[in-house]
Every structure is written in C-alpha cells, then in structure tokens.
CSV table of C-alpha atoms in Angstrom, one decimal:
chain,number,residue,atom,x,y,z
A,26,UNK,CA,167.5,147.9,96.7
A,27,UNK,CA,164.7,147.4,94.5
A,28,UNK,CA,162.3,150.6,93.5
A,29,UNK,CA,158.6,149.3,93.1
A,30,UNK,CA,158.4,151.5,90.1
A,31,UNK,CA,161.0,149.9,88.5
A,32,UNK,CA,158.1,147.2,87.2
A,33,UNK,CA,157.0,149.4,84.6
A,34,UNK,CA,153.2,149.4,85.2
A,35,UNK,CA,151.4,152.0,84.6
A,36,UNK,CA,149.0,153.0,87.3
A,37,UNK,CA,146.1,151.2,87.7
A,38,UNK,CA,142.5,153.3,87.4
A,39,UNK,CA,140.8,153.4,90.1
A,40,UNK,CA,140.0,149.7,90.4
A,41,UNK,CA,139.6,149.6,95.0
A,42,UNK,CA,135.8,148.9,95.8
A,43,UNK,CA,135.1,148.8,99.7
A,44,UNK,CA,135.9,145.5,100.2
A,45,UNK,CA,139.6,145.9,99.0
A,46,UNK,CA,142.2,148.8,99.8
A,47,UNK,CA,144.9,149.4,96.9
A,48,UNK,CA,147.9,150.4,97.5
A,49,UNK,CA,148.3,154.1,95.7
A,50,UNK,CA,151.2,154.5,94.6
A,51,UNK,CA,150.9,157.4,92.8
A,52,UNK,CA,151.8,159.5,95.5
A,53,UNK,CA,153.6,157.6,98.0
A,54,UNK,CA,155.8,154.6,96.4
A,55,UNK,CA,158.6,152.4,98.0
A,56,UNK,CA,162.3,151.5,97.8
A,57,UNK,CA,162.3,147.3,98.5
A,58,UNK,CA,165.4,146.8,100.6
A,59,UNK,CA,166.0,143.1,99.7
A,60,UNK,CA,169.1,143.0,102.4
A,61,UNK,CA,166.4,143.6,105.6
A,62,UNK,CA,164.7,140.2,105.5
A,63,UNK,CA,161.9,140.3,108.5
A,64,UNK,CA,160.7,137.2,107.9
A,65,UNK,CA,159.5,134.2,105.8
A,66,UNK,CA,156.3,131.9,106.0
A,67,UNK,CA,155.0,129.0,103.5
A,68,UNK,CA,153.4,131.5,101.3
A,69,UNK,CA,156.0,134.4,101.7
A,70,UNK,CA,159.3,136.7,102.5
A,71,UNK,CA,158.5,140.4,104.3
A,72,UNK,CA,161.0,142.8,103.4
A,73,UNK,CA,161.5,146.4,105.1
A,74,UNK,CA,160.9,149.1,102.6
A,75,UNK,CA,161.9,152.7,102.3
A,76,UNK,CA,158.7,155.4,101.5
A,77,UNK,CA,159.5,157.7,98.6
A,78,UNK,CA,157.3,160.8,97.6
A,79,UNK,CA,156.3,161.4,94.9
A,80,UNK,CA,156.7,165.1,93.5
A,81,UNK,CA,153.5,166.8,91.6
A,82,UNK,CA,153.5,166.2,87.8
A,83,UNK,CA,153.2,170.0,86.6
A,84,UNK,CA,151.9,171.4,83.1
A,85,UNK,CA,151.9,174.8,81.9
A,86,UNK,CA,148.2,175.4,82.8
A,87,UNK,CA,150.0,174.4,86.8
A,88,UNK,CA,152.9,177.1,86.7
A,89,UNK,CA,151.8,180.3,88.2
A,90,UNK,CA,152.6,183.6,86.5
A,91,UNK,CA,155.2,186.3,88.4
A,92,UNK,CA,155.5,187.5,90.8
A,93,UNK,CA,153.2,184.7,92.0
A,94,UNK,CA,155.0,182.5,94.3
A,95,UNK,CA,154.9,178.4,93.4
A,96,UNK,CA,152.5,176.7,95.2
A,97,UNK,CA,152.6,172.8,95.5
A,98,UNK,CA,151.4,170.2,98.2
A,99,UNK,CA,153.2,167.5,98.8
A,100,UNK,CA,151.9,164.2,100.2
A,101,UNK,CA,153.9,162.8,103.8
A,102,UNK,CA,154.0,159.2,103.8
A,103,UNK,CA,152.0,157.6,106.6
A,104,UNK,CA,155.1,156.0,108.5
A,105,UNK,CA,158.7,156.2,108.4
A,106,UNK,CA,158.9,152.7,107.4
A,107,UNK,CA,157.1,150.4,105.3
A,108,UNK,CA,157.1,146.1,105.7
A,109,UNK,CA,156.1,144.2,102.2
A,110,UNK,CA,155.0,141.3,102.4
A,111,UNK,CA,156.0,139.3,99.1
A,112,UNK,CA,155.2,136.5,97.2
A,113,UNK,CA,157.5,133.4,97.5
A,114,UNK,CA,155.6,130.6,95.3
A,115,UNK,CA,153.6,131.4,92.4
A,116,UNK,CA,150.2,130.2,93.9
A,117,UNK,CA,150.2,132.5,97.0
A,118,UNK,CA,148.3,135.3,94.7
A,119,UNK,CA,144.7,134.6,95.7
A,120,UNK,CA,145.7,133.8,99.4
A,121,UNK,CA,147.4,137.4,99.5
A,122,UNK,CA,144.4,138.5,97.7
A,123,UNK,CA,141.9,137.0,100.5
A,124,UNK,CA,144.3,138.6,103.0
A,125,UNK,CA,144.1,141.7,101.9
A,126,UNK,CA,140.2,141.7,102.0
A,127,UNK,CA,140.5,140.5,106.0
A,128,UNK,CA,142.3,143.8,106.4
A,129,UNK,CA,140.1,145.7,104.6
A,130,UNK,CA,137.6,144.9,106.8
A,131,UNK,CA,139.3,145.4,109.7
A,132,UNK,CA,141.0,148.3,108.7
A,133,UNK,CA,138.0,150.3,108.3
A,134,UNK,CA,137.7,150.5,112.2
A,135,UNK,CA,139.4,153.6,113.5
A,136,UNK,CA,140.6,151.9,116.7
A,137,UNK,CA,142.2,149.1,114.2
A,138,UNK,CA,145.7,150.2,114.8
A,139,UNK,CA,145.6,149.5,118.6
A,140,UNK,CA,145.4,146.2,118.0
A,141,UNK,CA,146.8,144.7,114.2
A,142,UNK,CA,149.6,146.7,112.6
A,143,UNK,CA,148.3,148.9,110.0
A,144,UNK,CA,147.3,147.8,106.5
A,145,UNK,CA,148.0,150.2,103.7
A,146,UNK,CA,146.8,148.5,100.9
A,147,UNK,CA,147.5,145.8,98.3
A,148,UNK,CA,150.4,146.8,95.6
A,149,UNK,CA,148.7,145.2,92.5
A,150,UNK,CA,152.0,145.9,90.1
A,151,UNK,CA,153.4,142.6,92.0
A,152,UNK,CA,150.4,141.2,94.6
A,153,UNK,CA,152.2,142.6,97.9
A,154,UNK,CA,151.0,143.3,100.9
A,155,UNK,CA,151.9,146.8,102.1
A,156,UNK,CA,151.9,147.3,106.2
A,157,UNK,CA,153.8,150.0,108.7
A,158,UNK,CA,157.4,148.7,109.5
A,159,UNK,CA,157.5,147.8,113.3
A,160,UNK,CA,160.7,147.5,114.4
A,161,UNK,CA,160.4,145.8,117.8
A,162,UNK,CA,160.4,142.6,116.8
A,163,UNK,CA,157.8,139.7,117.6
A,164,UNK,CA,156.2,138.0,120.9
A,165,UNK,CA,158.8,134.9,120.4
A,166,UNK,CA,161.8,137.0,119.6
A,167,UNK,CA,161.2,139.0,123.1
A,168,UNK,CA,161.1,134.8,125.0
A,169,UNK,CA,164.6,134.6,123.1
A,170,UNK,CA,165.8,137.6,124.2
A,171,UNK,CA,165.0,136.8,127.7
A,172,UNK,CA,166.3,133.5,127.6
A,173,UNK,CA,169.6,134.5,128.1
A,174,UNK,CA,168.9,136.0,131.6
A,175,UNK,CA,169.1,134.8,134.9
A,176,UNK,CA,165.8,133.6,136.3
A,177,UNK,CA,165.4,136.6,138.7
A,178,UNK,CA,165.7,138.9,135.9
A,179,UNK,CA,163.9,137.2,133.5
A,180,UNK,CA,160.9,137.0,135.9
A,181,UNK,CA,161.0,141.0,136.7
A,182,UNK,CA,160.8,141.1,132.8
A,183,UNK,CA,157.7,139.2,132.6
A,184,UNK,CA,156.0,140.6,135.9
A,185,UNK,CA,156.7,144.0,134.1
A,186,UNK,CA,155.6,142.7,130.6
A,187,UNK,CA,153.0,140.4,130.9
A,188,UNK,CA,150.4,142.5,131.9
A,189,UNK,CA,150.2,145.0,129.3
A,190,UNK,CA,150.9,142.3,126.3
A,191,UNK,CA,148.0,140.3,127.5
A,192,UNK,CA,145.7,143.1,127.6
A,193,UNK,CA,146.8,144.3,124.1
A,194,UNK,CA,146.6,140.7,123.1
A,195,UNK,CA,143.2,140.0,124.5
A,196,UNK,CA,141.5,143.1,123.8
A,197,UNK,CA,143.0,143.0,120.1
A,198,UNK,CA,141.2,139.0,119.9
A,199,UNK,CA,137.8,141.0,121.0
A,200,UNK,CA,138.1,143.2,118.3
A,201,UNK,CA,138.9,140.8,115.5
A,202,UNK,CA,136.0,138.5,117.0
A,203,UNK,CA,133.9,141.4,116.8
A,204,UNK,CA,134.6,142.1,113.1
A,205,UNK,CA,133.1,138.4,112.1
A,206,UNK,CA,136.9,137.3,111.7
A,207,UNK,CA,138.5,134.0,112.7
A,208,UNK,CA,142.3,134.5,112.7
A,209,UNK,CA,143.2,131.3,112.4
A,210,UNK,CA,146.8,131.2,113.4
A,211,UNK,CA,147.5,133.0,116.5
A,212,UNK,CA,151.3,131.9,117.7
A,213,UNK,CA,154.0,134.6,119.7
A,214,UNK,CA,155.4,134.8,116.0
A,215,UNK,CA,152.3,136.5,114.5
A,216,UNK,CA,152.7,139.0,117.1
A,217,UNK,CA,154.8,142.3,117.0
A,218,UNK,CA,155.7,144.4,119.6
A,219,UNK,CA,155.5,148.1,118.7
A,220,UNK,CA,158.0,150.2,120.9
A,221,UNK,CA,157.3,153.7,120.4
A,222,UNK,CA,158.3,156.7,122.6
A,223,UNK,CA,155.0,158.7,123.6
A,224,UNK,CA,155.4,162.3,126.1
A,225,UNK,CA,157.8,162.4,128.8
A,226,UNK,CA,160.2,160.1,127.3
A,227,UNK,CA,158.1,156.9,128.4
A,228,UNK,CA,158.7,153.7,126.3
A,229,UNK,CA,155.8,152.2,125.2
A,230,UNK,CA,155.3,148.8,123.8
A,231,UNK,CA,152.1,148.2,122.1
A,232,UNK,CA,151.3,144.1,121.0
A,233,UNK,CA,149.6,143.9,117.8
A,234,UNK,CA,148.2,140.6,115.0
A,235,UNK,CA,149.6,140.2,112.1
A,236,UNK,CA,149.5,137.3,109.4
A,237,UNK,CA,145.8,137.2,108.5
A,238,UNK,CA,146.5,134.9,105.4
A,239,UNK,CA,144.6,131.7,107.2
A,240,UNK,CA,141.9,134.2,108.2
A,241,UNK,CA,138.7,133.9,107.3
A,242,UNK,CA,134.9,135.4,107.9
A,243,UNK,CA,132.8,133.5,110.7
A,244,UNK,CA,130.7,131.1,108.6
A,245,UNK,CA,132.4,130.8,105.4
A,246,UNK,CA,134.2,127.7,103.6
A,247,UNK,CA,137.5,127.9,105.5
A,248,UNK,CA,138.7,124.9,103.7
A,249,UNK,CA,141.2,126.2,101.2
A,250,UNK,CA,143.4,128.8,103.3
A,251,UNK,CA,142.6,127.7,107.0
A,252,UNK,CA,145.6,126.2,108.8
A,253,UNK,CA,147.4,126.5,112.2
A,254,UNK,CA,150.8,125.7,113.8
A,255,UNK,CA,150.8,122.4,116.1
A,256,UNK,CA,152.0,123.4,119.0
A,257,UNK,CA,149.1,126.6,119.9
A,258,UNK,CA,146.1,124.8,118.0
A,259,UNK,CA,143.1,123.6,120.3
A,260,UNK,CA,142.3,119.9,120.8
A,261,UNK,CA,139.6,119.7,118.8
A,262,UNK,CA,141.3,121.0,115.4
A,263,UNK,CA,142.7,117.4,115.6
A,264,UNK,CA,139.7,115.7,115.0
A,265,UNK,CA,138.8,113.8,111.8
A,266,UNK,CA,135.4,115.8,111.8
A,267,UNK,CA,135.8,118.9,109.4
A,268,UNK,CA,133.0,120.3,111.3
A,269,UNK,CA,134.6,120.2,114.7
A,270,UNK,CA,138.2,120.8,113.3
A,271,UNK,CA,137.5,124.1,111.8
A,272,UNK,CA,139.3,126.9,113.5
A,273,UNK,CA,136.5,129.0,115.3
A,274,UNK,CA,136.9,131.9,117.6
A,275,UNK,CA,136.7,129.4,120.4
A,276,UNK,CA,140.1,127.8,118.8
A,277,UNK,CA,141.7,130.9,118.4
A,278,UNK,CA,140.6,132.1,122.4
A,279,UNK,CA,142.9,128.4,123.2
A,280,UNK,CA,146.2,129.5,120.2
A,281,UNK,CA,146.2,132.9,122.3
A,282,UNK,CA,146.4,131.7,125.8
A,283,UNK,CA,149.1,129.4,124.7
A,284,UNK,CA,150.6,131.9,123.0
A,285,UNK,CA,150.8,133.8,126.6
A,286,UNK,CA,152.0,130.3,128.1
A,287,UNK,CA,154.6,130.3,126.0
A,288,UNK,CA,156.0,133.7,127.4
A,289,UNK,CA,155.9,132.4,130.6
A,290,UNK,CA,157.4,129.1,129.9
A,291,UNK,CA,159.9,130.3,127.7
A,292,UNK,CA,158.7,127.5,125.0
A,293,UNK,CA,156.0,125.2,123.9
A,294,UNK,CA,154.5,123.6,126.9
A,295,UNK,CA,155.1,120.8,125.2
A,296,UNK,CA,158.3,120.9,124.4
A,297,UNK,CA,160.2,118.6,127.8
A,298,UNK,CA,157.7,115.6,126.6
A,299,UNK,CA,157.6,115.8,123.4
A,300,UNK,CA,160.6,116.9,121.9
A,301,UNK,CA,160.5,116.8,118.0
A,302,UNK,CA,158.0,113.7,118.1
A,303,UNK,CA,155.4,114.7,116.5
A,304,UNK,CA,153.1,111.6,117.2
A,305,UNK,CA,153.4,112.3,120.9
A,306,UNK,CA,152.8,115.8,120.6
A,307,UNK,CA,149.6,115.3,119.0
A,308,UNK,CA,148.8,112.8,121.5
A,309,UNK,CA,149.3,115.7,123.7
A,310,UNK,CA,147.6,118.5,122.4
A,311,UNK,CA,144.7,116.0,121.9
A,312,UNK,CA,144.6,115.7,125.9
A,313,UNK,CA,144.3,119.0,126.3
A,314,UNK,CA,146.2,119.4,129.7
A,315,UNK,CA,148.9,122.2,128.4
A,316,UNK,CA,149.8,123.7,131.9
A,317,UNK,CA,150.1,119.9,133.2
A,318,UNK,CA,152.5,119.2,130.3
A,319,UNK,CA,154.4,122.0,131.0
A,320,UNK,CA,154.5,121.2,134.5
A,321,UNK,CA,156.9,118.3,133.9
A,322,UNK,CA,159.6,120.3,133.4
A,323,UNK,CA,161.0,121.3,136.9
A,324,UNK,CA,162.8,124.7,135.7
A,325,UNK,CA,159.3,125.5,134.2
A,326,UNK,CA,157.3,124.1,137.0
A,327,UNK,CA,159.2,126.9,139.3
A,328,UNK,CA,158.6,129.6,136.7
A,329,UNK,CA,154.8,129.1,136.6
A,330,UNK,CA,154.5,129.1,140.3
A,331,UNK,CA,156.1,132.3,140.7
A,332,UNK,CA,153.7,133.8,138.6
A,333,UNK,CA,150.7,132.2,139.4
A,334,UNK,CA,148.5,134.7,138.6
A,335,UNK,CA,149.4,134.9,135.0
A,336,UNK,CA,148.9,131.0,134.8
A,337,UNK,CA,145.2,131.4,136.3
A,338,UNK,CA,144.8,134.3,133.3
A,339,UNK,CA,145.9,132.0,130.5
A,340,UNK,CA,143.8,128.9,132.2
A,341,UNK,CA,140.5,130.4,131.3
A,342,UNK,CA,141.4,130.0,127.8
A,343,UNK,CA,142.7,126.6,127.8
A,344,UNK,CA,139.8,124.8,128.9
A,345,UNK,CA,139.4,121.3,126.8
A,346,UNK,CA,135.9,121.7,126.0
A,347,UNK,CA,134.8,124.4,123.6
A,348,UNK,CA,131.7,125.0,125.0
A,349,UNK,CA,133.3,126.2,128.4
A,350,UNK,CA,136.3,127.8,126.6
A,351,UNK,CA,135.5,131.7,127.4
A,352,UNK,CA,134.8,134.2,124.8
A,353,UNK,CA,137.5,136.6,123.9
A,354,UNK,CA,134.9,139.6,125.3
A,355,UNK,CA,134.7,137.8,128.7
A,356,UNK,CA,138.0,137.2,129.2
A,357,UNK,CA,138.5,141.0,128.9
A,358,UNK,CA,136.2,141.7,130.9
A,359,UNK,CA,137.5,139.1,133.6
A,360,UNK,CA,141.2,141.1,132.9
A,361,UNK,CA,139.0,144.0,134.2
A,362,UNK,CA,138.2,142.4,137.2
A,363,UNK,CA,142.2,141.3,138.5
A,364,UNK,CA,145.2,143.6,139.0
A,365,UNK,CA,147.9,141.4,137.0
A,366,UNK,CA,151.0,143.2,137.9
C-alpha cells in the first residue's frame, strides 16, 4: 500500500475557488491500495483506497487543566471506501484538471449523488481524482455476468433490472444536460452500479456516470479532450464536419440508448456484422440502423422480441437524425408515461 502522505507535501493553503473542489487532506487522507486495480483508461489507472483520520494536532494552549475531562472532535470520513483515479502518462494533468472542474459543477447540486458517484475533490500532492469506492461493479460487467446464464434466466434478470437502470440512467442524462454539461462518452463501462442495503434488508442497486474526462460545458471548444468509443457514438460524430461531429447532448441521448441496447443484446449491436472490422463498423454506425444491425443475429433477434418494450424505450433515442433524436427531459418524461416492468 501506498499512504498519500508519504509524498511529503506540505499542505496546500487554501488554494479551492468555486469552480474547483480540493481534496483536504488535512483531516481525512488515504492509504492507496496498488493491489485493487478497478480499472484503466487512455489517460489513467483507478485504484481502491483505504480513508484514514487524521487525529487533532494539540498544543499546550489545547490541553485542558484537571479535573477537566479531554475534549477532541474527530472528523468521520465521508465513505467507507475511497476510488483514486491516477495519472498513467505525464500529459493527463490538465485533462484531470478539466475533469475535476465538470464535477465541481455538478457536484454542487444536492441531488448529484443520485445520479454520478460522488466527487470528493482533486488531491493536488499528485493530480488524482478522489471519488466514493462503489463496489458493484459497472453496467458491462453486470452483461458478463449474465452471459453465463441460460436465456430464461438471463431474461428474468433483465425484466427485473432494466427498468430501474434505465430510469437512473435517463434521469441521471437529464440532470447532467441540465447542468450545461455534454458527457461525451457514455458506454455500460462508464456506468457503476451501486448496491447498497436500505431498511428492511432490501437490496438496492442505484446506476450512476462516471468518467467525465471528455466532458465539456455546452458551447465551449471541445476540441482538445472530446472523444467517444465507436461502438455507442451517434452517426453524425463520423462526419468530416467539426461542426456536426462535435459531441452534443443529442449525441450523448444516442451513446445512452445504445448503452441500454447493449444490456439487452448482451453486446455491441454491431458486433454479428462487424466483428473486429472496423471499416464496416463505421459503415454501420454511419447508417444509423443499430436495432436492425442487431437484428441479424438470430440469438439476439429472440432476445429483443421478448422484451419488446425495452427495445421501443431505447428506439426513441436512436433515431438517425438529430433533430428528431429526443431530449434527455422528454425521454423521462415519456418513461413516466409506460410501466416498463
């Protein structure tokens, strides 16, 4: 394990302004445990981290006289477990440093950790990111998991999942939307699922954003940080045009209903044509026709039908055309409308 402290830094003034959280470490700090890899991306690895308190620093003025009995107040860390996101190429500083900005901002909303997991700051010793530890894993780890069942069971799992991740998921996109933000990179593997037990011993399982580092503000230069994975990006981020390429919240509305797709396909909808061609599946995504696509596989084909309804949900967002491509607020309020169960 490595102790954060162990960097030698003294701590920084006071150096946050509103539009960036720091990470204090003066009170709570954290034990990196370098053996509990949760993931790596281009930019970097996210480790699982152990809080540590931090005792009061008494003087002589602090120390009551007898019989006086000690006082002190110790600070409880926010969660039982911390995920820190770290560096993993020398040039990922000011991407971290515009993601930590994006949560900023969205942090500052009290109903912000119903929908992204919770930001605690940026650790400026080493320029990591500092979120709660969720330990239910992420959208595409739950499609693996089910991908060993049988197709009965697996499709009782999703008829009992589906519902609640899509509201979670679709809700969360309204709130992001409504903060300005474009997310830029909405895929099952930027989203955790947070199982928590709640009264009467009920298990719930809460679907929440992370990965803001292609993020941007609606209307700013997304040039030098906004990407995308292939496979959930909208037909028209393939265009040659920067000005039709450029993620938008329209774009975003398309990566999260393929991101649903996905969990009831079990993979890309692209995956029986295209394989690992690349050139076809640009071809494809250019066309626009995801739920035909998927379609051509027959195991699929049967899996879609037999949950129809869920298809029909994820159709509104996957309409070629931008313009007719709902807004993250109407689909909600559409979900309002239907009983998905």
């Amino acid at each position: 394990m490595t102790t954060a402290e162990e960097t030698g830094s003294p701590p920084p003034q006071s150096t946050a302004s509103p539009e960036l959280l720091s990470f204090d470490f003066t009170k709570i700090d954290y034990e990196l445990d370098r053996a509990r890899t949760i993931g790596t991306g281009l930019w970097s690895t996210v480790y699982y981290a152990q809080p540590t308190v931090k005792s009061p620093q008494r003087t002589r003025h602090d120390v009551p006289s007898p019989p006086a009995t000690p006082q002190s107040k110790v600070d409880l860390p926010p969660c039982g477990l911390f995920a820190v996101k770290t560096a993993s190429r020398p040039d990922a500083k000011p991407i971290f440093r515009q993601e930590a900005k994006t949560l900023t901002k969205l942090q500052q909303s009290e109903a912000a950790d119903n929908f992204i997991v919770p930001f605690h700051g940026l650790d400026e010793r080493v320029d990591s990111l500092i979120f709660e530890g969720v330990l239910g894993g992420s959208l595409e780890s739950l499609v693996r998991r089910v991908s060993v069942m049988t197709e009965l069971e697996r499709h009782l799992q999703l008829r009992s999942q589906f519902p609640k991740i899509a509201n979670d998921l679709i809700s969360g996109l309204e709130f992001i939307h409504g903060a300005g933000i474009v997310h830029a990179d909405i895929k099952p593997a930027n989203i955790l699922l947070d199982v928590s037990h709640h009264d009467q011993d009920l298990l719930i399982v809460r679907a929440r954003y992370i990965d803001f580092s292609a993020s941007f503000a609606a209307g700013e230069d997304s040039t030098s940080n906004a990407g995308g994975t292939w496979d959930y990006m909208a037909p028209e981020q393939l265009s040659i045009q920067k000005d039709i390429s450029t993620p938008t919240f329209a774009s975003d509305v398309w990566s999260l209903g393929i991101s649903l797709l996905f969990l009831i396909v079990g993979d890309s909808p692209y995956r029986a044509t295209c394989g690992d061609n690349l050139f076809r599946l640009r071809d494809s995504i250019k066309r626009g026709d995801p739920l035909g696509f998927a379609r051509r596989d027959p195991v699929v084909k049967k899996r879609m039908a037999a949950a129809q309804d869920f298809v029909d949900c994820c159709r509104l967002a996957l309409q070629k055309d931008r313009e007719r491509r709902l807004s993250a607020g109407a689909w909600m309020r559409w979900l309002g409308t239907e009983e998905l169960v």
